[in-house]
Each structure stands twice: as C-alpha cells, then as structure tokens.
CSV table of C-alpha atoms and ligand atoms in Angstrom, one decimal:
chain,number,residue,atom,x,y,z
A,652,MET,CA,57.4,-38.2,8.5
A,653,HIS,CA,58.4,-41.8,8.0
A,654,TYR,CA,56.3,-43.2,5.1
A,655,PHE,CA,56.3,-47.0,4.8
A,656,ASP,CA,53.1,-47.2,2.5
A,657,GLN,CA,54.8,-46.8,-0.9
A,658,THR,CA,52.8,-49.9,-2.3
A,659,ALA,CA,49.7,-47.8,-1.9
A,660,SER,CA,51.0,-44.8,-3.4
A,661,THR,CA,54.3,-42.7,-3.6
A,662,LEU,CA,55.5,-39.1,-3.4
A,663,PRO,CA,56.2,-37.8,-6.9
A,664,TYR,CA,60.0,-37.1,-7.5
A,665,GLU,CA,61.0,-33.4,-7.3
A,666,ALA,CA,62.0,-33.6,-11.0
A,667,VAL,CA,58.6,-35.0,-11.8
A,668,LEU,CA,56.9,-32.0,-10.0
A,669,ALA,CA,59.2,-29.6,-11.8
A,670,ARG,CA,58.2,-31.2,-15.1
A,671,TYR,CA,54.5,-31.1,-14.1
A,672,SER,CA,54.8,-27.4,-13.5
A,673,GLU,CA,56.7,-26.8,-16.7
A,674,LEU,CA,54.5,-28.9,-19.0
A,675,SER,CA,51.3,-27.4,-17.4
A,676,ARG,CA,52.4,-24.0,-18.7
A,677,THR,CA,53.8,-25.0,-22.1
A,678,VAL,CA,51.5,-27.8,-23.5
A,679,PHE,CA,48.1,-26.9,-22.5
A,680,ALA,CA,46.7,-27.1,-26.0
A,681,ASN,CA,44.6,-30.2,-27.1
A,682,PRO,CA,47.0,-32.5,-28.7
A,683,SER,CA,44.5,-33.2,-31.6
A,684,ALA,CA,44.4,-29.6,-32.5
A,685,ILE,CA,45.9,-29.0,-35.9
A,686,HIS,CA,47.6,-25.7,-35.0
A,687,ARG,CA,51.2,-25.5,-33.7
A,688,LEU,CA,50.4,-25.7,-30.0
A,689,GLY,CA,48.5,-28.8,-30.6
A,690,TYR,CA,51.3,-30.2,-32.6
A,691,GLN,CA,53.8,-29.4,-29.7
A,692,ALA,CA,51.4,-31.2,-27.3
A,693,GLU,CA,51.3,-34.2,-29.6
A,694,GLN,CA,55.0,-34.2,-29.8
A,695,VAL,CA,55.4,-34.4,-26.0
A,696,ILE,CA,53.1,-37.3,-26.1
A,697,GLN,CA,55.0,-39.1,-28.8
A,698,GLN,CA,58.3,-38.5,-27.1
A,699,ALA,CA,57.2,-39.9,-23.8
A,700,LEU,CA,55.6,-43.0,-25.4
A,701,LYS,CA,58.8,-43.6,-27.2
A,702,GLU,CA,60.9,-43.1,-24.0
A,703,LEU,CA,58.5,-45.5,-22.1
A,704,ALA,CA,58.7,-48.1,-24.8
A,705,ASP,CA,62.5,-48.0,-24.8
A,706,LEU,CA,62.6,-48.3,-21.1
A,707,LEU,CA,60.1,-51.2,-21.0
A,708,GLY,CA,61.2,-53.0,-24.2
A,709,CYS,CA,58.2,-52.6,-26.6
A,710,GLN,CA,57.2,-50.3,-29.4
A,711,ALA,CA,55.6,-46.9,-28.8
A,712,ARG,CA,52.5,-47.7,-30.7
A,713,GLU,CA,51.9,-50.7,-28.3
A,714,TRP,CA,50.9,-48.4,-25.6
A,715,ILE,CA,47.4,-47.3,-24.5
A,716,VAL,CA,47.5,-44.5,-22.0
A,717,THR,CA,45.0,-44.9,-19.2
A,718,SER,CA,44.0,-43.2,-16.0
A,719,GLY,CA,45.8,-45.8,-13.9
A,720,ALA,CA,46.1,-49.6,-13.5
A,721,THR,CA,42.6,-50.3,-12.6
A,722,GLU,CA,41.5,-48.9,-15.9
A,723,SER,CA,44.3,-50.8,-17.8
A,724,ILE,CA,43.3,-54.0,-16.2
A,725,ASN,CA,39.7,-53.6,-17.0
A,726,LEU,CA,40.4,-52.8,-20.5
A,727,ALA,CA,42.8,-55.6,-20.8
A,728,VAL,CA,40.5,-58.3,-19.4
A,729,LEU,CA,37.0,-57.1,-20.6
A,730,GLY,CA,38.3,-55.6,-23.9
A,731,SER,CA,40.3,-58.6,-24.9
A,732,MET,CA,37.7,-61.2,-24.0
A,733,ARG,CA,34.8,-59.1,-25.6
A,734,ALA,CA,36.8,-58.6,-28.8
A,735,HIS,CA,37.8,-62.4,-29.1
A,736,PRO,CA,34.8,-64.6,-28.4
A,737,ASN,CA,36.4,-67.3,-30.6
A,738,LEU,CA,39.0,-68.0,-27.9
A,739,GLY,CA,36.3,-69.5,-25.6
A,740,ARG,CA,34.9,-68.4,-22.4
A,741,ASN,CA,37.4,-69.7,-19.7
A,742,ILE,CA,39.6,-67.4,-17.7
A,743,VAL,CA,42.3,-68.2,-15.3
A,744,THR,CA,43.3,-66.0,-12.4
A,745,TRP,CA,44.3,-66.3,-8.6
A,746,ALA,CA,42.0,-65.3,-5.8
A,747,CYS,CA,45.0,-63.1,-4.4
A,748,GLU,CA,44.9,-60.8,-7.3
A,749,HIS,CA,44.2,-57.1,-7.0
A,750,LYS,CA,40.5,-56.3,-6.8
A,751,ALA,CA,40.7,-54.7,-10.2
A,752,THR,CA,41.4,-58.1,-11.8
A,753,LEU,CA,39.0,-60.0,-9.6
A,754,GLU,CA,36.2,-57.7,-10.2
A,755,ALA,CA,36.9,-57.5,-14.0
A,756,CYS,CA,36.6,-61.4,-14.0
A,757,GLU,CA,33.5,-61.1,-12.0
A,758,GLN,CA,32.0,-59.0,-14.7
A,759,LEU,CA,32.9,-61.5,-17.2
A,760,LYS,CA,31.3,-64.2,-15.1
A,761,ARG,CA,28.0,-62.2,-15.4
A,762,GLU,CA,28.5,-62.2,-19.1
A,763,GLY,CA,28.7,-66.0,-19.2
A,764,TYR,CA,32.5,-66.8,-18.6
A,765,THR,CA,33.9,-69.3,-16.2
A,766,VAL,CA,36.7,-68.2,-14.0
A,767,SER,CA,39.1,-70.7,-12.6
A,768,LEU,CA,41.0,-69.6,-9.5
A,769,LEU,CA,44.5,-71.0,-8.9
A,770,ARG,CA,45.1,-72.5,-5.5
A,771,THR,CA,47.6,-70.8,-3.1
A,772,THR,CA,50.7,-72.8,-2.4
A,773,ALA,CA,52.4,-73.1,0.9
A,774,GLU,CA,54.9,-70.4,-0.3
A,775,GLY,CA,51.9,-68.0,-0.8
A,776,GLY,CA,52.1,-67.9,-4.6
A,777,PRO,CA,49.6,-69.2,-7.2
A,778,ASP,CA,50.0,-72.9,-8.0
A,779,LEU,CA,51.6,-73.0,-11.3
A,780,GLU,CA,51.3,-76.9,-11.6
A,781,GLN,CA,47.5,-76.3,-11.5
A,782,LEU,CA,47.9,-73.6,-14.0
A,783,GLN,CA,49.7,-76.2,-16.3
A,784,GLU,CA,46.8,-78.6,-16.0
A,785,LEU,CA,44.3,-75.7,-16.8
A,786,LEU,CA,46.3,-74.7,-19.8
A,787,ARG,CA,45.6,-78.1,-21.2
A,788,ASP,CA,42.0,-76.9,-21.5
A,789,LYS,CA,43.0,-73.9,-23.7
A,790,PRO,CA,41.6,-71.0,-21.7
A,791,ALA,CA,41.0,-67.8,-23.3
A,792,LEU,CA,43.0,-65.6,-20.9
A,793,VAL,CA,45.4,-66.0,-18.1
A,794,THR,CA,45.6,-62.8,-15.9
A,795,LEU,CA,48.0,-62.6,-13.0
A,796,SER,CA,50.2,-60.1,-11.4
A,797,ALA,CA,54.0,-60.0,-11.5
A,798,VAL,CA,54.3,-59.1,-7.7
A,799,ASN,CA,51.5,-59.4,-5.2
A,800,ASN,CA,50.6,-56.1,-3.8
A,801,GLU,CA,50.1,-57.4,-0.1
A,802,THR,CA,52.9,-59.9,0.4
A,803,GLY,CA,55.3,-59.2,-2.3
A,804,VAL,CA,55.1,-62.7,-3.7
A,805,VAL,CA,56.9,-62.7,-7.0
A,806,ILE,CA,55.2,-64.9,-9.8
A,807,ASP,CA,57.3,-66.7,-12.2
A,808,TRP,CA,56.2,-65.3,-15.5
A,809,LYS,CA,59.0,-66.7,-17.5
A,810,ARG,CA,57.6,-70.1,-16.6
A,811,ILE,CA,54.0,-69.1,-17.4
A,812,VAL,CA,55.1,-67.7,-20.9
A,813,GLN,CA,56.9,-71.0,-21.5
A,814,MET,CA,53.9,-73.2,-20.5
A,815,ARG,CA,51.6,-71.1,-22.6
A,816,LYS,CA,53.9,-71.6,-25.6
A,817,THR,CA,54.0,-75.4,-25.3
A,818,LEU,CA,50.5,-76.0,-24.1
A,819,SER,CA,48.0,-73.4,-25.4
A,820,PRO,CA,49.7,-70.8,-27.8
A,821,ARG,CA,46.3,-69.1,-28.4
A,822,THR,CA,45.7,-68.3,-24.8
A,823,LEU,CA,46.1,-64.6,-24.0
A,824,LEU,CA,48.4,-63.5,-21.2
A,825,HIS,CA,47.9,-60.4,-19.1
A,826,VAL,CA,50.4,-59.4,-16.5
A,827,ASP,CA,49.5,-56.9,-13.9
A,828,ALA,CA,53.1,-55.4,-13.5
A,829,VAL,CA,52.3,-52.6,-11.2
A,830,GLN,CA,54.3,-53.6,-8.2
A,831,ALA,CA,57.2,-54.9,-10.4
A,832,TRP,CA,57.8,-51.8,-12.5
A,833,ASN,CA,61.0,-50.0,-11.5
A,834,LYS,CA,61.4,-52.2,-8.5
A,835,LEU,CA,62.5,-55.6,-9.9
A,836,PRO,CA,64.2,-55.9,-13.4
A,837,PHE,CA,60.8,-56.1,-15.3
A,838,ARG,CA,60.9,-55.6,-19.1
A,839,LEU,CA,58.3,-56.7,-21.7
A,840,GLY,CA,61.0,-57.3,-24.3
A,841,GLY,CA,61.4,-61.1,-24.4
A,842,LEU,CA,58.7,-61.9,-22.1
A,843,ALA,CA,56.2,-62.5,-24.8
A,844,VAL,CA,53.0,-61.5,-22.9
A,845,ASP,CA,49.9,-60.0,-24.9
A,846,LEU,CA,48.9,-57.4,-22.4
A,847,ALA,CA,50.6,-55.6,-19.3
A,848,SER,CA,49.2,-53.0,-16.9
A,849,PHE,CA,51.2,-50.3,-15.2
A,850,SER,CA,50.4,-47.4,-12.8
A,851,GLY,CA,52.1,-44.0,-12.5
A,852,HIS,CA,51.5,-43.3,-8.9
A,853,LYS,CA,53.3,-46.4,-7.6
A,854,ILE,CA,56.5,-45.2,-9.2
A,855,HIS,CA,56.8,-41.5,-8.0
A,856,ALA,CA,54.7,-40.1,-10.9
A,857,PRO,CA,51.3,-38.4,-10.1
A,858,LYS,CA,48.1,-40.3,-9.8
A,859,GLY,CA,45.6,-40.4,-12.7
A,860,ILE,CA,47.9,-41.9,-15.2
A,861,GLY,CA,48.7,-45.6,-16.3
A,862,LEU,CA,49.6,-47.6,-19.2
A,863,LEU,CA,48.4,-50.7,-20.8
A,864,TYR,CA,50.7,-52.5,-23.1
A,865,VAL,CA,48.9,-54.2,-26.1
A,866,ARG,CA,50.8,-56.5,-28.2
A,867,LYS,CA,50.9,-55.2,-31.8
A,868,GLY,CA,48.1,-56.7,-33.8
A,869,LEU,CA,45.9,-57.5,-30.8
A,870,ILE,CA,42.4,-56.0,-31.0
A,871,LEU,CA,40.7,-54.8,-28.0
A,872,GLN,CA,37.0,-53.7,-27.7
A,873,PRO,CA,36.8,-50.2,-26.2
A,874,LEU,CA,35.2,-49.7,-22.7
A,875,GLN,CA,34.5,-46.1,-23.6
A,876,PHE,CA,33.5,-44.2,-26.6
A,877,GLY,CA,34.1,-40.8,-28.0
A,878,GLY,CA,36.4,-38.8,-30.2
A,879,GLY,CA,38.4,-41.9,-31.3
A,880,GLN,CA,41.8,-41.0,-29.7
A,881,GLN,CA,44.4,-43.8,-29.3
A,882,GLY,CA,43.1,-45.5,-32.2
A,883,GLY,CA,39.5,-45.6,-30.8
A,884,VAL,CA,40.5,-47.9,-28.1
A,885,ARG,CA,40.5,-45.4,-25.5
A,886,SER,CA,38.7,-42.2,-26.4
A,887,GLY,CA,39.3,-39.0,-24.5
A,888,THR,CA,41.7,-36.1,-24.7
A,889,GLU,CA,45.2,-37.3,-23.9
A,890,ASN,CA,47.1,-35.6,-21.2
A,891,PRO,CA,50.7,-34.7,-22.2
A,892,VAL,CA,51.5,-33.2,-18.9
A,893,LEU,CA,50.8,-36.4,-16.9
A,894,LEU,CA,52.3,-38.5,-19.6
A,895,GLY,CA,55.5,-36.5,-19.6
A,896,CYS,CA,55.7,-36.8,-15.9
A,897,LEU,CA,55.2,-40.5,-16.1
A,898,ALA,CA,58.1,-40.8,-18.6
A,899,GLU,CA,60.2,-38.6,-16.2
A,900,ALA,CA,59.6,-40.8,-13.2
A,901,ALA,CA,60.0,-44.0,-15.2
A,902,ARG,CA,63.5,-42.7,-16.4
A,903,ILE,CA,64.6,-41.7,-12.9
A,904,GLY,CA,63.5,-45.0,-11.4
A,905,ALA,CA,65.2,-47.2,-14.1
A,906,SER,CA,68.4,-45.2,-14.0
A,907,ARG,CA,68.9,-46.3,-10.3
A,908,LEU,CA,67.1,-49.7,-10.3
A,909,SER,CA,69.9,-51.9,-9.4
A,910,GLU,CA,71.4,-49.7,-6.8
A,911,SER,CA,67.9,-49.2,-5.3
A,912,LEU,CA,67.2,-52.9,-5.2
A,913,THR,CA,70.5,-53.7,-3.4
A,914,HIS,CA,69.7,-50.9,-0.8
A,915,VAL,CA,66.0,-52.1,-0.3
A,916,ARG,CA,67.2,-55.7,0.1
A,917,SER,CA,69.5,-54.7,2.8
A,918,LEU,CA,66.7,-52.7,4.5
A,919,ASN,CA,64.3,-55.7,4.2
A,920,ARG,CA,66.9,-58.0,5.8
A,921,LYS,CA,67.3,-55.6,8.7
A,922,LEU,CA,63.5,-55.3,9.2
A,923,ARG,CA,63.0,-59.1,9.1
A,924,ALA,CA,65.8,-59.8,11.5
A,925,GLY,CA,64.6,-56.9,13.7
A,926,ILE,CA,61.0,-58.1,13.7
A,927,SER,CA,61.9,-61.6,14.4
A,928,ALA,CA,64.0,-60.5,17.2
A,929,LEU,CA,61.2,-58.6,19.0
A,930,PRO,CA,60.4,-60.1,22.4
A,931,PHE,CA,56.9,-61.1,21.6
A,932,VAL,CA,55.2,-63.3,19.0
A,933,THR,CA,55.5,-62.1,15.5
A,934,ALA,CA,54.9,-63.9,12.1
A,935,ILE,CA,56.4,-62.9,8.9
A,936,ASN,CA,53.9,-63.6,6.0
A,937,SER,CA,56.1,-62.7,3.0
A,938,PRO,CA,58.4,-65.5,1.9
A,939,GLU,CA,62.1,-64.9,1.8
A,940,SER,CA,61.8,-64.8,-2.1
A,941,ALA,CA,59.3,-61.9,-2.1
A,942,SER,CA,59.9,-58.5,-3.5
A,943,PRO,CA,62.0,-56.8,-0.8
A,944,TYR,CA,59.8,-53.7,-1.3
A,945,ILE,CA,57.0,-55.3,0.6
A,946,LEU,CA,57.0,-57.0,4.0
A,947,ASN,CA,53.8,-58.4,5.4
A,948,VAL,CA,54.1,-59.2,9.1
A,949,SER,CA,51.7,-60.2,11.9
A,950,PHE,CA,51.5,-59.3,15.5
A,951,PRO,CA,49.1,-61.7,17.1
A,952,GLY,CA,47.0,-60.3,19.7
A,953,VAL,CA,47.1,-56.7,18.2
A,954,ARG,CA,44.4,-55.1,16.2
A,955,PRO,CA,46.3,-53.8,13.1
A,956,GLU,CA,44.2,-50.7,12.7
A,957,THR,CA,45.1,-49.7,16.1
A,958,LEU,CA,48.6,-50.2,15.6
A,959,VAL,CA,48.5,-48.2,12.4
A,960,HIS,CA,46.9,-45.2,14.2
A,961,ALA,CA,49.4,-45.5,17.1
A,962,LEU,CA,52.4,-45.5,14.7
A,963,ALA,CA,50.8,-42.7,12.6
A,964,GLY,CA,50.6,-40.6,15.9
A,965,GLU,CA,54.4,-40.7,15.8
A,966,GLY,CA,54.7,-39.8,12.0
A,967,ILE,CA,55.3,-43.5,11.0
A,968,TYR,CA,52.9,-44.6,8.3
A,969,VAL,CA,52.2,-48.3,7.5
A,970,ALA,CA,49.3,-50.1,6.1
A,971,THR,CA,47.1,-53.0,7.2
A,972,HIS,CA,46.4,-54.3,3.7
A,973,ALA,CA,45.8,-52.9,0.4
A,974,ALA,CA,44.3,-49.4,0.6
A,975,CYS,CA,42.0,-50.2,-2.4
A,976,SER,CA,40.1,-53.1,-0.9
A,977,GLY,CA,37.0,-51.0,-0.4
A,978,GLY,CA,37.4,-50.7,3.4
A,979,ALA,CA,37.1,-54.4,3.9
A,980,SER,CA,38.4,-55.3,7.3
A,981,ARG,CA,40.0,-58.6,6.4
A,982,SER,CA,42.7,-59.1,3.6
A,983,HIS,CA,41.4,-61.4,0.8
A,984,VAL,CA,45.1,-62.2,0.2
A,985,LEU,CA,46.0,-63.4,3.6
A,986,ASP,CA,42.6,-65.3,3.8
A,987,GLU,CA,43.8,-67.5,1.0
A,988,MET,CA,47.2,-68.2,2.7
A,989,GLN,CA,47.9,-71.2,4.7
A,990,ILE,CA,48.8,-69.2,7.9
A,991,LEU,CA,47.1,-69.0,11.3
A,992,GLU,CA,43.8,-67.1,11.7
A,993,GLU,CA,45.5,-64.9,14.3
A,994,ALA,CA,48.2,-64.1,11.8
A,995,LYS,CA,45.4,-63.2,9.3
A,996,THR,CA,43.7,-60.7,11.5
A,997,SER,CA,46.9,-58.9,12.9
A,998,ALA,CA,48.8,-58.2,9.9
A,999,LEU,CA,50.7,-55.0,8.8
A,1000,ARG,CA,52.0,-54.3,5.3
A,1001,ILE,CA,55.3,-52.4,5.6
A,1002,SER,CA,56.6,-50.9,2.2
A,1003,LEU,CA,60.3,-50.0,1.7
A,1004,ASP,CA,61.6,-47.4,-0.6
A,1005,PRO,CA,65.1,-46.6,-1.9
A,1006,ASP,CA,64.8,-43.2,-0.1
A,1007,HIS,CA,64.6,-45.0,3.3
A,1008,THR,CA,67.5,-45.1,5.5
A,1009,GLU,CA,68.7,-47.7,8.0
A,1010,GLU,CA,67.9,-45.1,10.8
A,1011,GLU,CA,64.2,-44.9,9.7
A,1012,VAL,CA,64.0,-48.8,9.8
A,1013,ASP,CA,65.6,-48.7,13.3
A,1014,GLY,CA,62.9,-46.1,14.3
A,1015,LEU,CA,60.1,-48.2,13.0
A,1016,LEU,CA,61.4,-51.3,14.9
A,1017,GLU,CA,61.9,-49.3,18.1
A,1018,ALA,CA,58.2,-47.9,17.6
A,1019,LEU,CA,56.9,-51.5,17.1
A,1020,ALA,CA,58.8,-52.7,20.2
A,1021,ARG,CA,57.0,-50.1,22.3
A,1022,TRP,CA,53.5,-50.3,20.7
A,1023,VAL,CA,52.8,-54.0,20.2
A,1024,PRO,CA,53.2,-54.9,23.8
A,1025,THR,CA,51.2,-51.8,25.0
A,1026,LEU,CA,48.3,-52.5,22.7
A,1027,TYR,CA,48.4,-56.1,23.4
A,1028,SER,CA,48.4,-55.8,27.0
A,1029,ALA,CA,45.6,-53.1,27.1
A,1030,PRO,CA,42.4,-55.2,27.1
A,1031,ASP,CA,40.4,-52.1,27.4
A,1032,LEU,CA,41.5,-51.1,24.1
A,1033,THR,CA,38.8,-52.9,22.3
A,1034,ARG,CA,36.3,-50.9,24.2
A,1035,GLY,CA,38.0,-47.8,23.1
A,1036,ARG,CA,39.8,-46.6,26.0
A,1037,VAL,CA,43.1,-44.8,25.2
A,1038,PRO,CA,46.2,-46.2,26.9
A,1039,GLU,CA,47.9,-43.6,28.9
A,1040,THR,CA,51.2,-44.3,27.2
A,1041,SER,CA,49.9,-42.8,24.0
A,1042,PRO,CA,50.1,-39.0,23.8
A,1043,GLY,CA,47.9,-37.5,21.3
A,1044,PHE,CA,46.4,-40.9,20.3
A,1045,THR,CA,42.7,-41.0,19.8
A,1046,ILE,CA,40.6,-43.8,18.7
A,1047,ARG,CA,38.3,-43.3,15.8
A,1048,GLU,CA,34.6,-43.7,16.3
A,1049,GLU,CA,34.3,-46.6,14.0
A,1050,GLU,CA,36.9,-48.4,16.0
A,1051,ARG,CA,35.0,-48.4,19.3
B,843,PLP,N1,47.4,-53.9,-9.4
B,843,PLP,C1,48.2,-53.8,-8.3
B,843,PLP,C2,49.1,-55.0,-8.0
B,843,PLP,C3,48.2,-52.7,-7.4
B,843,PLP,O1,49.1,-52.8,-6.3
B,843,PLP,C4,47.2,-51.6,-7.7
B,843,PLP,C5,47.2,-50.4,-6.8
B,843,PLP,O2,47.1,-50.7,-5.6
B,843,PLP,C6,46.4,-51.6,-8.9
B,843,PLP,C7,46.5,-52.8,-9.7
B,843,PLP,C8,45.6,-50.6,-9.2
B,843,PLP,O3,46.3,-49.5,-9.5
B,843,PLP,P1,45.7,-47.9,-9.7
B,843,PLP,O4,45.8,-47.4,-8.3
B,843,PLP,O5,46.7,-47.2,-10.7
B,843,PLP,O6,44.3,-48.1,-10.3
C-alpha cells in the first residue's frame, strides 16, 4: 500500500498504538473521581498537557482538549465572539479556509456579524495587503490557517501578528495550525496569537482528539454545557487515553521534525520534477514556497475521481481535494485561485510523509505516466466503460 493522503488522515505511530493499548487498561477511571484510580487518570492528563505545552511553547493551562480541530475552530470562532461582543461584529477570514472556519463564520453571519473574505493572490495565498487595510477598521477577529490543506500554501503569520500589533491590538487572532503542526517548525511561543487549533489524527495520533490553545486570560463562551470540566469551557469527561496518545505522537513527530522536513522536501522536488517531465499537459497548483507535505497538481482532460480510483486499484492512494468538503465535486480552494478552469476540475492532492521512500514516489510517477494518457484518451470513460488496460478497475455507480 502506498498512502499519499496524509493531509486527510494518518496512520497512528506504532508507539502510539502501544500507548493506546497500555493506557486503555490502566487509566480507565473517570479523571474527576476522587479515588486513587481517578487521580491516576488525572495525572496522565496533566502530564500530557504539560508535555504538549512544552513542545508547542505555551502553558499547560492554556489548553482546551477537544474532539478534533473542527471543534477547536468552532469553539475558537464562536466562543470568542460570543464572549466579547464589545470587540465589534466584524470578522476577517479567507475563502480558501477549511470548511470548519468558513461554516463557523457563516453561523456568526446569521447572528449579525459581517465576514470579510480576503482576496487570493496570484501566488495562491490570502492578500495580506488587503488584511492590512481591513485591520485599520479594527475587526473583532482574524481567523486564518498556517498552511492551506489543499495547496500547502503557507501563510506569513509573523507578519499578521506584527500588523495586528501596530494597527489593531484588540483584534483577536486565531490560527488553524492543523497542517503546520509537526510538519513545519510551528510554535506558539513568540507568535502572540490568541487562539490556535490542532488535530491529533493529522500527526499520527488517533482520531477524536484535538487541542485549542486559548491565551491565558481570554474568556470563551462554551458551546456545550455539563459537568464543568476544563474550567466549564468544554464540559464532558476528559479522555486520558487519547490525550496520552496525542502527547506521544507529538513528541515523536517533534523529535524528528527537521530530518523529516529535509526528506520530504527532497521527495517533493522529485515529484514536482517528475510530474513536469511527464509527456502530457500537467499543471502544478502548489507554489514553490508551499509546504512540501502537500502537492496539488492537475491533469487537464482527466476526471480526477476516475484517476483516484484507478490508482487505488494499484494500492496507491491520493485525494482529489479535502476529504471533509461534504462530497462537493469542486474544490472551493482551487475555485478561488487564478488558474485555468481545466486545472480546477482535474486536480489531485498528493500528500507526502517522512516515511515515504524515493521508490514510492517513483512508483507514483510511473502509475501517473500510465494512467493519465489512458484515461485521457478513453472518451467512453465518461459514459462508464472500463478501459481494457485496467484490471480489476470498476467505475462506481455515481460516476456513470
Ligand atoms: N483545518 C485544517 C487545515 C484541516 O486540514 C482539517 C482537516 O482536514 C481541519 C481543520 C479539521 O480537523 P478535524 O478533522 O480534526 O476536525
């Protein structure tokens, strides 16, 4: 199996699975219980929070543990705005953000807020000149990612923090750090944001666990109510098992961050060069400056869903676009970009991982070299006929 869809989700590290098994047996008690087993569960939580805080450069009490980044983002955006109506009713984001951000902003629109969307530059990033102008109007919140999950575009957060400081110090800053964590050298220490969202399953921890960093002193209005855990901001029994696993995955990833980055950069260069050298039209949609972990590329004339299934038939897994776009057939990110319509409708997102080898990248290039011309030159394919060159390849009903 050659899995190139790590941006969507990752396989947990072996050590994380071992920790899961160990903690599931040992810390099953409710961490709020006052007996010894409850205390032990609470200790695992506190230790994990401390470790995560040290790794990311904040304090343990600045974490809210969530079920994943979607929840973190919703709590950050809705919770901060509802708790601070005095900041005004203006939010700034970018149309290429993850749906969790865009939909949370939509909800605020229904509550009477206005949402300003930054333009997309020719390089595929949000227009920070426009952000500079908008900051003069003192918006309540700016919410943007650190790395775009479809193209890998890296957003210059140091610049955003600096602009906020000089133009509108009261504006809250939320960074969706999901695709930066343990991939690029991302740390909260020194960045001076107010809120930051993280997800476990993107960094080889299990699904169902995420983090929200909340700058000390910043009050959030809860989205859910109950037993008052986590300072009442996020009620619900905490899960020491998943949190212990998250800390383990974070530690492993951080310990090999720069070595991983060097390796992935080299794989990315190889993939870019290989794709550009293919003897048919291709377009690379991720700028050179993008995170090397994500490469968005188009094969005009080929339906990307068909190509994904063809490759999967050979055990090679790539994505068309974000898995969490609710099944939308077009990418809302590519739609915003200044690229040809053909490129927008024929894109693949290839994710790289430190565990990939050069041989795997060669295998992917070789499969693309075979499949793209086959699918391109098979006009019947749109009517659902299976090309003879594709053993075991069937077209699903919805693609006919
Ligand atoms: N933000 C970004 C940039 C993402 O890539 C994702 C996941 O695809 C999310 C948020 C949502 O994360 P989760 O799956 O943990 O809810």
